[in-house]
Short mmCIF file of C-alpha atoms and ligand atoms in Angstrom, two decimals:
data_model
loop_
_atom_site.label_atom_id
_atom_site.label_comp_id
_atom_site.label_asym_id
_atom_site.label_seq_id
_atom_site.Cartn_x
_atom_site.Cartn_y
_atom_site.Cartn_z
CA MET L 440 23.49 19.33 11.65
CA ASN L 441 27.08 18.51 11.11
CA ALA L 442 28.59 14.95 10.80
CA PHE L 443 29.34 14.91 14.55
CA GLU L 444 25.88 15.56 15.58
CA VAL L 445 24.55 12.20 14.06
CA THR L 446 22.52 10.09 16.28
CA THR L 447 22.62 6.44 15.34
CA LEU L 448 19.64 4.11 16.01
CA ASN L 449 21.69 2.30 18.72
CA GLU L 450 22.52 5.59 20.37
CA PHE L 451 18.86 6.65 20.18
CA ILE L 452 17.58 3.26 21.54
CA LEU L 453 20.10 3.68 24.62
CA GLU L 454 19.14 7.35 25.26
CA LYS L 455 15.67 6.27 25.38
CA GLN L 456 16.29 3.47 27.78
CA ALA L 457 18.17 5.97 30.00
CA GLN L 458 14.85 7.88 30.35
CA PHE L 459 13.43 4.85 32.26
CA PRO L 460 15.79 3.92 35.15
CA GLN L 461 13.78 0.75 36.02
CA ALA L 462 14.26 -0.41 32.34
CA GLU L 463 16.34 -3.67 32.19
CA GLY L 464 17.50 -3.03 28.63
CA ASP L 465 15.83 -6.10 27.20
CA LEU L 466 13.59 -4.24 24.74
CA SER L 467 16.68 -2.09 23.68
CA HIS L 468 18.53 -5.21 22.96
CA LEU L 469 15.76 -6.57 20.89
CA LEU L 470 15.44 -3.40 18.84
CA HIS L 471 19.10 -3.32 18.20
CA HIS L 472 18.82 -6.91 16.85
CA VAL L 473 15.87 -5.75 14.39
CA GLY L 474 18.14 -2.87 13.22
CA THR L 475 21.01 -5.25 12.50
CA ALA L 476 18.69 -7.92 10.80
CA ALA L 477 17.12 -5.13 8.67
CA LYS L 478 20.83 -3.89 7.49
CA ILE L 479 21.45 -7.51 6.35
CA VAL L 480 18.05 -7.85 4.47
CA ASN L 481 18.87 -4.61 2.98
CA ARG L 482 22.08 -5.61 1.65
CA GLU L 483 20.33 -8.75 -0.03
CA VAL L 484 17.49 -6.49 -1.36
CA ASN L 485 20.09 -4.05 -2.97
CA LYS L 486 22.10 -6.85 -4.79
CA ALA L 487 19.05 -8.90 -5.60
CA GLY L 488 19.54 -8.48 -9.26
CA LEU L 489 23.16 -9.17 -9.20
CA VAL L 490 23.26 -12.68 -7.49
CA ASP L 491 20.27 -14.28 -9.25
CA ILE L 492 18.30 -14.17 -5.92
CA LEU L 493 15.21 -12.77 -7.76
CA GLY L 494 12.46 -14.91 -8.90
CA GLU L 495 10.10 -17.30 -7.29
CA MET L 496 10.95 -20.21 -5.08
CA GLY L 497 8.58 -22.72 -6.36
CA SER L 498 6.81 -23.01 -3.10
CA THR L 499 3.66 -21.27 -1.71
CA ASN L 500 3.20 -19.86 1.73
CA VAL L 501 0.27 -20.32 4.21
CA GLN L 502 -1.79 -17.73 2.30
CA GLY L 503 -1.32 -19.69 -0.98
CA GLU L 504 0.83 -16.93 -2.44
CA ASP L 505 4.06 -17.71 -4.34
CA GLN L 506 7.19 -17.36 -2.11
CA LYS L 507 9.85 -15.24 -3.65
CA LYS L 508 13.46 -16.15 -2.64
CA LEU L 509 13.94 -12.78 -0.93
CA ASP L 510 10.82 -13.45 1.15
CA VAL L 511 12.50 -16.61 2.36
CA PHE L 512 15.77 -15.02 3.00
CA ALA L 513 14.25 -12.21 5.05
CA ASN L 514 11.98 -14.46 6.98
CA ASP L 515 14.90 -16.84 7.76
CA HIS L 516 17.24 -14.09 8.70
CA PHE L 517 14.86 -12.25 11.06
CA ILE L 518 13.93 -15.49 12.71
CA ASN L 519 17.59 -16.56 13.27
CA SER L 520 18.70 -13.08 14.36
CA LEU L 521 15.81 -12.69 16.94
CA HIS L 522 16.54 -16.09 18.23
CA SER L 523 20.00 -15.64 18.92
CA CYS L 524 19.30 -12.27 20.71
CA GLY L 525 17.48 -14.21 23.49
CA GLU L 526 14.73 -11.79 24.26
CA VAL L 527 12.08 -13.28 22.15
CA CYS L 528 10.31 -16.67 23.15
CA ALA L 529 8.28 -17.00 19.83
CA ILE L 530 7.76 -15.37 16.55
CA ALA L 531 4.73 -15.30 14.27
CA SER L 532 5.38 -14.61 10.51
CA GLU L 533 3.26 -14.17 7.43
CA GLU L 534 5.44 -16.80 5.92
CA ASN L 535 4.77 -19.52 8.48
CA GLU L 536 1.33 -21.17 9.33
CA SER L 537 2.02 -21.59 12.95
CA PHE L 538 4.14 -19.52 15.33
CA ILE L 539 7.83 -20.60 15.68
CA LEU L 540 8.56 -21.58 19.27
CA PHE L 541 12.07 -21.03 20.62
CA ASP L 542 12.18 -23.91 23.09
CA ASP L 543 15.81 -23.37 24.55
CA ASP L 544 16.79 -22.29 28.10
CA VAL L 545 17.69 -18.91 26.94
CA ALA L 546 14.75 -18.21 24.66
CA ARG L 547 12.18 -19.57 27.01
CA ASN L 548 13.13 -16.71 29.41
CA GLY L 549 12.46 -14.23 26.64
CA LYS L 550 9.85 -11.75 27.71
CA TYR L 551 8.62 -10.93 24.19
CA VAL L 552 6.80 -12.15 21.37
CA PHE L 553 7.64 -10.77 17.58
CA LEU L 554 5.19 -10.66 14.82
CA MET L 555 6.23 -9.72 11.29
CA ASP L 556 5.61 -9.46 7.63
CA PRO L 557 9.27 -10.13 6.74
CA LEU L 558 9.21 -8.70 3.18
CA ASP L 559 5.73 -6.85 2.47
CA GLY L 560 4.88 -5.93 -1.15
CA SER L 561 6.92 -8.85 -2.34
CA SER L 562 5.21 -8.74 -5.74
CA ASN L 563 7.25 -5.58 -6.38
CA ILE L 564 10.76 -7.30 -5.80
CA ASP L 565 11.14 -8.27 -9.45
CA VAL L 566 10.39 -4.80 -10.75
CA ASN L 567 12.74 -2.90 -8.41
CA VAL L 568 9.98 -1.08 -6.64
CA SER L 569 10.00 -0.24 -2.87
CA ILE L 570 9.19 -3.02 -0.32
CA GLY L 571 9.28 -3.21 3.35
CA THR L 572 9.43 -5.24 6.58
CA ILE L 573 6.62 -4.68 9.20
CA PHE L 574 7.10 -5.82 12.92
CA SER L 575 5.21 -5.80 16.04
CA ILE L 576 6.30 -6.73 19.60
CA TYR L 577 4.29 -7.65 22.63
CA LYS L 578 5.08 -8.74 26.34
CA ARG L 579 4.15 -12.46 26.53
CA LYS L 580 1.03 -13.44 28.55
CA SER L 581 2.48 -16.91 29.40
CA LYS L 582 4.95 -17.29 32.14
CA VAL L 583 8.42 -16.41 31.51
CA GLY L 584 10.50 -19.57 31.68
CA GLU L 585 7.60 -21.68 30.10
CA LYS L 586 6.66 -22.36 26.47
CA ALA L 587 5.04 -19.48 24.66
CA THR L 588 1.27 -20.01 23.85
CA MET L 589 -1.02 -18.76 21.00
CA GLU L 590 -2.60 -16.49 23.69
CA ASP L 591 0.75 -14.53 23.70
CA PHE L 592 0.10 -13.63 20.01
CA LEU L 593 -3.73 -13.04 20.11
CA GLN L 594 -3.67 -9.68 21.95
CA PRO L 595 -5.24 -6.62 20.83
CA GLY L 596 -2.92 -3.79 19.12
CA THR L 597 -3.26 -1.60 22.15
CA GLU L 598 -0.87 -4.11 24.03
CA GLN L 599 1.83 -3.50 21.59
CA VAL L 600 5.12 -2.35 23.29
CA ALA L 601 6.87 -1.40 20.23
CA ALA L 602 6.14 -1.61 16.42
CA GLY L 603 7.69 -0.32 13.11
CA TYR L 604 8.64 -0.84 9.65
CA VAL L 605 11.71 -0.79 7.32
CA LEU L 606 11.27 0.68 3.91
CA TYR L 607 13.74 -0.50 1.25
CA GLY L 608 13.28 2.41 -1.06
CA SER L 609 15.32 5.17 -2.79
CA SER L 610 17.01 5.02 0.56
CA THR L 611 16.46 2.58 3.48
CA MET L 612 14.58 3.79 6.56
CA LEU L 613 13.61 2.33 9.73
CA VAL L 614 10.62 3.89 11.46
CA TYR L 615 9.50 2.79 14.93
CA THR L 616 7.60 3.56 18.04
CA THR L 617 7.60 2.35 21.52
CA GLY L 618 4.61 4.48 22.42
CA ASP L 619 5.93 7.91 22.68
CA GLY L 620 5.87 9.23 19.26
CA ILE L 621 7.60 7.96 16.13
CA ASN L 622 11.18 8.43 14.87
CA GLY L 623 12.53 7.61 11.52
CA PHE L 624 16.29 6.58 10.75
CA THR L 625 17.80 6.65 7.25
CA LEU L 626 20.55 4.07 6.66
CA ASP L 627 23.81 5.64 5.76
CA PRO L 628 25.55 3.06 3.65
CA SER L 629 28.87 4.74 4.07
CA ILE L 630 28.95 3.99 7.77
CA GLY L 631 26.53 1.16 7.84
CA GLU L 632 24.37 2.83 10.49
CA PHE L 633 20.84 4.05 10.80
CA CYS L 634 20.93 7.60 11.49
CA LEU L 635 18.11 9.77 12.99
CA SER L 636 16.80 11.72 10.13
CA HIS L 637 13.06 12.13 11.00
CA LYS L 638 12.44 13.33 14.51
CA LEU L 639 9.01 12.89 15.98
CA ILE L 640 7.04 12.48 12.87
CA LYS L 641 3.71 14.04 12.63
CA ASN L 642 0.94 12.88 10.19
CA PRO L 643 -0.71 15.98 8.73
CA GLU L 644 -4.37 15.96 9.89
CA ASP L 645 -5.61 16.82 6.52
CA GLY L 646 -4.15 15.09 3.30
CA TYR L 647 -4.76 15.31 -0.37
CA ILE L 648 -3.69 11.71 -1.54
CA TYR L 649 -5.79 8.74 -1.55
CA SER L 650 -4.36 5.35 -1.93
CA LEU L 651 -6.09 2.09 -2.88
CA ASN L 652 -6.29 -0.40 -5.66
CA GLU L 653 -8.85 1.18 -7.89
CA GLY L 654 -8.80 -1.80 -10.08
CA ASN L 655 -11.12 -3.30 -7.47
CA TYR L 656 -13.56 -0.46 -7.78
CA LEU L 657 -16.53 -2.47 -8.97
CA LYS L 658 -16.27 -4.71 -6.09
CA PHE L 659 -15.95 -2.10 -3.27
CA PRO L 660 -18.76 -1.40 -0.83
CA ALA L 661 -21.18 1.50 -1.78
CA GLY L 662 -19.58 3.87 0.99
CA VAL L 663 -16.07 3.40 -0.48
CA LYS L 664 -17.27 4.03 -4.00
CA GLN L 665 -19.13 7.37 -2.83
CA TYR L 666 -15.85 8.27 -1.04
CA ILE L 667 -13.80 7.76 -4.05
CA LYS L 668 -16.25 9.98 -6.01
CA TYR L 669 -15.68 12.63 -3.14
CA CYS L 670 -12.03 12.49 -3.69
CA GLN L 671 -12.30 13.17 -7.36
CA GLU L 672 -14.84 15.82 -7.29
CA LYS L 673 -13.62 19.47 -7.83
CA ASP L 674 -13.76 21.72 -4.89
CA GLU L 675 -11.15 24.34 -4.37
CA ALA L 676 -11.95 24.95 -0.73
CA THR L 677 -10.94 21.40 0.29
CA HIS L 678 -8.24 21.14 -2.38
CA ARG L 679 -10.17 18.55 -4.44
CA PRO L 680 -9.63 16.64 -6.60
CA TYR L 681 -7.14 14.79 -4.35
CA SER L 682 -4.10 12.94 -6.16
CA SER L 683 -4.40 9.19 -6.46
CA ARG L 684 -1.19 7.45 -5.57
CA TYR L 685 -0.91 3.54 -5.11
CA ILE L 686 2.43 1.59 -5.19
CA GLY L 687 1.02 -1.68 -3.99
CA SER L 688 3.52 -1.96 -0.99
CA LEU L 689 1.72 -1.22 2.08
CA VAL L 690 4.76 0.01 3.67
CA SER L 691 5.68 2.51 0.97
CA ASP L 692 2.14 3.70 0.63
CA VAL L 693 1.79 4.27 4.36
CA HIS L 694 5.16 6.01 4.46
CA ARG L 695 4.30 8.51 1.75
CA ASN L 696 0.97 9.29 3.26
CA LEU L 697 2.25 9.60 6.77
CA LEU L 698 4.94 12.27 5.70
CA LYS L 699 2.64 14.14 3.18
CA GLY L 700 -0.84 13.57 4.34
CA GLY L 701 -3.26 11.19 2.75
CA ILE L 702 -5.36 7.97 3.48
CA PHE L 703 -4.58 4.41 2.55
CA MET L 704 -7.51 2.05 2.02
CA TYR L 705 -7.84 -1.71 1.51
CA PRO L 706 -11.62 -2.27 1.88
CA VAL L 707 -13.41 -5.52 1.87
CA THR L 708 -14.09 -6.58 -1.71
CA GLU L 709 -16.31 -9.52 -3.10
CA SER L 710 -13.31 -11.76 -3.58
CA ALA L 711 -11.71 -10.81 -0.19
CA PRO L 712 -14.73 -10.42 1.98
CA GLN L 713 -12.64 -9.95 5.26
CA GLY L 714 -10.19 -7.56 3.49
CA LYS L 715 -6.84 -8.57 2.34
CA LEU L 716 -4.36 -7.37 4.93
CA ARG L 717 -3.60 -9.17 7.98
CA LEU L 718 -4.49 -7.69 11.46
CA LEU L 719 -1.70 -8.76 13.55
CA TYR L 720 1.51 -8.28 11.49
CA GLU L 721 0.44 -5.58 8.92
CA CYS L 722 -2.34 -3.56 10.33
CA ASN L 723 -1.75 -3.44 14.02
CA PRO L 724 1.78 -2.21 13.81
CA ILE L 725 0.85 0.26 10.94
CA ALA L 726 -2.06 1.48 13.22
CA PHE L 727 0.40 1.89 16.12
CA ILE L 728 2.83 3.98 14.08
CA ILE L 729 0.02 6.10 12.43
CA GLU L 730 -1.73 6.81 15.83
CA GLN L 731 1.55 7.68 17.40
CA ALA L 732 2.09 10.30 14.52
CA GLY L 733 -1.51 11.77 15.36
CA GLY L 734 -3.31 9.92 12.43
CA LYS L 735 -6.26 7.34 12.62
CA ALA L 736 -6.43 3.63 11.72
CA THR L 737 -9.79 1.78 11.65
CA ASN L 738 -11.56 -1.08 9.87
CA GLY L 739 -14.19 1.37 8.59
CA THR L 740 -16.18 1.41 11.81
CA LYS L 741 -13.72 0.35 14.69
CA ARG L 742 -10.25 1.29 15.80
CA ILE L 743 -7.86 -1.33 14.51
CA MET L 744 -5.88 -1.53 17.73
CA GLU L 745 -8.88 -2.53 19.84
CA LEU L 746 -10.05 -5.52 17.57
CA ASN L 747 -9.68 -8.76 19.52
CA PRO L 748 -7.93 -11.22 17.31
CA THR L 749 -8.90 -14.81 17.09
CA SER L 750 -6.33 -16.15 14.69
CA LEU L 751 -2.90 -15.63 13.66
CA HIS L 752 -3.46 -14.75 10.06
CA GLU L 753 -6.73 -13.07 10.34
CA ARG L 754 -7.55 -10.33 7.83
CA THR L 755 -9.36 -7.06 8.18
CA PRO L 756 -10.44 -4.13 5.95
CA PHE L 757 -7.90 -1.35 6.63
CA TYR L 758 -8.23 2.53 6.48
CA CYS L 759 -5.39 4.62 7.93
CA GLY L 760 -3.73 7.99 7.51
CA SER L 761 -4.72 11.63 8.20
CA THR L 762 -7.40 11.83 10.79
CA ASN L 763 -9.85 14.07 8.79
CA MET L 764 -9.64 11.76 5.71
CA VAL L 765 -10.26 8.65 7.86
CA LEU L 766 -13.24 10.43 9.66
CA LYS L 767 -14.55 11.30 6.10
CA VAL L 768 -14.48 7.86 4.79
CA GLU L 769 -16.02 6.34 7.87
CA GLU L 770 -19.00 8.97 7.41
CA PHE L 771 -19.52 7.61 3.86
CA ILE L 772 -19.44 3.91 5.09
CA LYS L 773 -21.98 4.87 7.91
CA VAL L 774 -24.29 6.27 5.37
CA PHE L 775 -23.97 4.07 2.37
CA GLY L 776 -22.68 0.88 3.80
P1 AHM J 1399 2.05 -9.08 0.53
O1 AHM J 1399 2.27 -9.20 2.35
O2 AHM J 1399 1.78 -10.72 0.14
O3 AHM J 1399 3.05 -8.49 -0.15
O4 AHM J 1399 0.60 -8.48 0.32
C1 AHM J 1399 0.38 -7.34 1.06
C2 AHM J 1399 0.31 -6.26 0.03
C3 AHM J 1399 0.46 -4.76 0.64
O5 AHM J 1399 1.85 -4.54 0.63
C4 AHM J 1399 -0.22 -4.01 -0.45
O6 AHM J 1399 -0.81 -3.00 0.35
C5 AHM J 1399 -1.21 -4.84 -0.93
O7 AHM J 1399 -0.87 -6.35 -0.63
C6 AHM J 1399 -1.43 -4.79 -2.26
O8 AHM J 1399 -2.48 -5.52 -2.75
P2 AHM J 1399 -3.11 -5.40 -4.27
O9 AHM J 1399 -2.15 -6.03 -5.02
O10 AHM J 1399 -4.44 -6.34 -4.16
O11 AHM J 1399 -3.43 -4.08 -4.37
MG1 MG J 1400 4.19 -9.91 2.80
#
């Protein structure tokens, strides 16, 4: 491809919109704002060490975790940018206990609610390791023109109209889906544009990488312990032992496994009996992405996107990635618990 054939994110969004003559362009407008907000967060992530923005804020978020300055910046920036775009009537974020209602004339007419983890893997910020933003978009249930309600957010993942993530890594990438496959865009810093670099990504059906925090091994359910043993056993026919890779940033671990083939797991543990990851703004959007790439995402027994959420910050065990690997761990969980 020569330089003149580059497709930018905004061109791509508009091309997609043109395939649906009845589309009014509001989702396109919203996605355009997500891309712009991501570029600004990326700018701050990249200069973090330079401007003394690193380090803890001294406050804690609703999960009782220390908030980092960049978490706060990313949260504020996405909220302000999506408010100004006018298509979103309310936002739920990992960093805010309740959802944020936009109660002005323009935003009340927004058709969408937006859910996000503005800076995922934030314990990695201070050590210059990849982090991400995760987002999920639904059509509201409440009437356009009225105030958004909790019901707008507590929808199963199957109702998502779009979802994606931004990976602030060795390069910055935005990967998203609107339900017809997933595409990846790499930020070209020289022109300040996300450019289509990974068209219709497919997750290999089989993979040879397993990713989980093995430090929690003793606290895992028996089925997961048995599956880890299976991953480590030698068997040439099935390319075992598999490689163990764990960054500790969901977006980064999932992105690698998406491209190379692999499984990401965050099971229940004794100290996190519901799992650690949040259903609405971490697991559902990642599940939508993975499924659109041909992979699988479950809680060990049920499809993640079919779970009926009951609260904004609810947690779930999470297994996602290459279909045959997820099926295998499910077999172990079924037999050993
Ligand atoms: P965060 O949203 O507070 O950053 O926590 C979520 C992160 C995920 O990115 C990652 O997969 C997981 O927590 C790592 O947890 P652990 O340190 O327990 O392995
Ligand atoms: Mg987070």
